[in-house]
Amino acid sequence: QVQLVESGGTLVQPGGSLRLSCAASEVTLDYYAVAWFRQAPGKGREGIACITSRDDSTYYSENMEGRFTISRDAAKNTVYLQMNSLSPEDTAVYYCAADGPLSDSCPSGPYETWGQGTQVIVSS
């Protein structure tokens, strides 16, 4: 069974950068569609970006492209989310999700497996 573990969340100052990691066990994540979502306090879940299982094409939600970059390192069986120019509005729990193998869930979903989330706090 696929298990996803996010890491990299921490307290960061406004304007700073952070890279989140989504690592998988038991499966080769390279064959899976993987997405990043976030949920801010008191708000619903928001999609950020996804990467396809077939050719590593990437998709971004509106207003996410430019500051956020999703990428995959097959050798490390990990998908990353690079976040730049962070603001307090980016404070949230960030989740990765996966579906596969050879799923077409990116960009429209759904995703079968979710991680437990990693907390990002942007504050001075």
Coordinates of C-alpha atoms in Angstrom, one line a residue, residues 66-113:
G66 CA 5.5 31.5 -10.6
R67 CA 6.0 31.2 -6.9
F68 CA 5.5 27.5 -6.6
T69 CA 7.3 24.8 -8.6
I70 CA 6.5 21.1 -8.5
S71 CA 9.2 18.6 -9.5
R72 CA 10.1 15.0 -9.2
D73 CA 13.3 13.2 -8.4
A74 CA 12.9 9.6 -9.5
A75 CA 16.2 8.4 -7.9
K76 CA 15.0 9.6 -4.5
N77 CA 11.4 8.5 -5.1
T78 CA 10.3 12.0 -4.0
V79 CA 8.2 14.9 -5.3
Y80 CA 9.1 18.4 -4.3
L81 CA 7.3 21.7 -3.9
Q82 CA 9.5 24.7 -4.1
M83 CA 7.9 27.8 -2.6
N84 CA 9.3 31.3 -3.1
S85 CA 8.3 34.8 -1.9
L86 CA 6.2 33.4 0.9
S87 CA 3.7 35.6 2.6
P88 CA 1.6 35.0 5.8
E89 CA -1.3 34.1 3.5
D90 CA 0.7 30.9 2.6
T91 CA 0.5 29.7 6.1
A92 CA -1.2 26.3 5.9
V93 CA -0.9 22.6 6.3
Y94 CA 0.5 21.3 3.0
Y95 CA -0.4 17.8 1.8
C96 CA 0.8 15.7 -1.1
A97 CA -1.5 13.2 -2.7
A98 CA -0.9 10.5 -5.3
D99 CA -2.8 8.2 -7.6
G100 CA -1.6 5.5 -9.8
P101 CA 0.2 3.7 -11.3
L102 CA -0.1 5.5 -14.7
S103 CA -3.0 7.5 -13.4
D104 CA -4.6 10.4 -15.3
S105 CA -5.6 12.2 -12.1
C106 CA -3.3 15.1 -12.8
P107 CA -4.8 17.7 -13.2
S108 CA -8.4 17.0 -12.4
G109 CA -8.1 14.4 -9.7
P110 CA -9.1 12.3 -7.8
Y111 CA -6.2 11.1 -5.7
E112 CA -6.4 7.9 -3.8
T113 CA -3.6 8.3 -1.3

